[in-house]
Protein backbone atom coordinates (compact mmCIF):
# COMPACT_ATOMS: atom_id res chain seq x y z
CA UNK A 1 33.26 90.49 -120.30
CA UNK A 2 30.07 92.55 -120.28
CA UNK A 3 27.87 92.96 -117.25
CA UNK A 4 24.26 92.42 -118.29
CA UNK A 5 20.86 92.80 -116.66
CA UNK A 6 17.70 91.53 -118.33
CA UNK A 7 14.19 92.20 -117.13
CA UNK A 8 10.74 91.61 -118.55
CA UNK A 9 8.32 94.44 -117.93
CA UNK A 10 4.60 93.72 -117.61
CA UNK A 11 2.21 95.69 -119.80
CA UNK A 12 1.27 98.15 -117.04
CA UNK A 13 3.06 101.50 -117.35
CA UNK A 14 3.81 101.73 -113.64
CA UNK A 15 6.62 99.20 -114.13
CA UNK A 16 8.44 101.44 -116.63
CA UNK A 17 10.47 103.30 -113.93
CA UNK A 18 12.15 100.00 -113.04
CA UNK A 19 13.85 100.03 -116.44
CA UNK A 20 15.00 103.60 -115.70
CA UNK A 21 16.58 102.41 -112.45
CA UNK A 22 18.47 99.63 -114.21
CA UNK A 23 19.79 101.96 -116.92
CA UNK A 24 20.69 104.53 -114.28
CA UNK A 25 22.59 102.02 -112.19
CA UNK A 26 24.66 100.81 -115.09
CA UNK A 27 25.19 104.35 -116.38
CA UNK A 28 26.82 105.22 -113.05
CA UNK A 29 29.41 102.49 -113.66
CA UNK A 30 30.30 104.21 -116.94
CA UNK A 31 30.35 107.70 -115.46
CA UNK A 32 27.77 108.79 -118.02
CA UNK A 33 26.72 112.38 -117.65
CA UNK A 34 23.20 113.16 -116.49
CA UNK A 35 22.43 114.34 -120.03
CA UNK A 36 23.56 111.02 -121.52
CA UNK A 37 21.45 109.14 -118.98
CA UNK A 38 18.41 111.26 -119.85
CA UNK A 39 19.04 110.54 -123.55
CA UNK A 40 18.94 106.79 -122.95
CA UNK A 41 15.82 107.06 -120.85
CA UNK A 42 14.11 109.18 -123.51
CA UNK A 43 14.97 106.57 -126.14
CA UNK A 44 13.67 103.79 -123.89
CA UNK A 45 10.42 105.66 -123.19
CA UNK A 46 9.85 106.27 -126.90
CA UNK A 47 10.18 102.56 -127.57
CA UNK A 48 8.11 101.42 -124.60
CA UNK A 49 5.24 103.60 -125.82
CA UNK A 50 5.07 101.35 -128.89
CA UNK A 51 5.14 97.99 -127.12
CA UNK A 52 1.46 97.26 -127.50
CA UNK A 53 -0.40 94.99 -125.12
CA UNK A 54 2.33 92.44 -124.39
CA UNK A 55 5.23 92.39 -121.94
CA UNK A 56 8.54 93.65 -123.26
CA UNK A 57 12.06 92.53 -122.39
CA UNK A 58 14.78 95.10 -121.74
CA UNK A 59 18.36 93.88 -121.64
CA UNK A 60 21.05 96.37 -120.63
CA UNK A 61 24.77 95.70 -120.72
CA UNK A 62 27.99 97.60 -120.10
CA UNK A 63 30.89 96.71 -122.34
CA UNK A 64 33.91 98.61 -123.64
CA UNK A 65 32.76 101.93 -122.16
CA UNK A 66 29.37 101.62 -123.86
CA UNK A 67 25.86 101.16 -122.58
CA UNK A 68 23.95 98.80 -124.86
CA UNK A 69 20.22 98.21 -124.58
CA UNK A 70 18.09 95.64 -126.39
CA UNK A 71 14.31 96.11 -126.28
CA UNK A 72 11.61 93.84 -127.68
CA UNK A 73 9.73 92.03 -128.96
CA UNK A 74 7.71 94.45 -131.07
CA UNK A 75 5.08 93.10 -133.43
CA UNK A 76 3.22 94.45 -136.43
CA UNK A 77 3.67 98.08 -137.39
CA UNK A 78 4.90 99.23 -133.96
CA UNK A 79 8.29 100.30 -135.33
CA UNK A 80 7.14 101.44 -138.76
CA UNK A 81 8.50 104.98 -138.36
CA UNK A 82 11.95 103.61 -137.46
CA UNK A 83 12.22 101.84 -140.78
CA UNK A 84 11.31 104.90 -142.86
CA UNK A 85 14.23 107.10 -143.78
CA UNK A 86 12.51 110.46 -144.02
CA UNK A 87 12.81 113.80 -142.30
CA UNK A 88 9.50 113.63 -140.45
CA UNK A 89 9.70 114.15 -136.72
CA UNK A 90 9.13 110.82 -135.04
CA UNK A 91 10.85 108.08 -133.10
CA UNK A 92 13.58 107.64 -135.72
CA UNK A 93 14.58 111.31 -135.46
CA UNK A 94 14.53 111.12 -131.66
CA UNK A 95 16.77 108.04 -131.59
CA UNK A 96 19.17 109.54 -134.14
CA UNK A 97 19.50 112.53 -131.82
CA UNK A 98 19.82 110.89 -128.41
CA UNK A 99 21.78 107.65 -128.94
CA UNK A 100 25.04 106.96 -130.75
CA UNK A 101 23.50 104.18 -132.80
CA UNK A 102 20.38 102.09 -133.10
CA UNK A 103 19.30 99.21 -135.25
CA UNK A 104 16.24 97.07 -135.70
CA UNK A 105 16.80 93.34 -135.92
CA UNK A 106 14.52 90.39 -136.49
CA UNK A 107 14.65 87.81 -133.70
CA UNK A 108 12.26 84.92 -133.04
CA UNK A 109 9.67 86.27 -135.46
CA UNK A 110 9.52 89.75 -133.92
CA UNK A 111 11.48 92.99 -134.08
CA UNK A 112 13.98 94.10 -131.46
CA UNK A 113 15.70 97.47 -131.18
CA UNK A 114 19.35 97.73 -130.17
CA UNK A 115 20.54 101.05 -128.71
CA UNK A 116 24.15 102.05 -128.02
CA UNK A 117 25.40 105.03 -126.02
CA UNK A 118 29.12 105.61 -125.42
CA UNK A 119 30.65 107.60 -122.59
CA UNK A 120 31.49 111.22 -123.31
């Protein structure tokens, strides 16, 4: 059974470190290295920069030696560069570098991003 924490962050940026604390706390349970933790936080920050002017929900779970994070909802063209498969430097390239896998899914009329990072 996976342990899961879900929080909804208000629009104001000063609440963003709370998501870092949650990811950090669960990463400790997996014995993730500091570098792996920084990778997840970088991915989270890149996504939160695109959230627009609405609150965003971050759900983090630990299951089978993996840290899984779901972030959304994103509306409009916020994730446009994730859906392009080109070599341009952007969020897609960052996520491909720092997490083991990511995917964009449609849920309740909006887009959500799922991130996965395994232990070393």
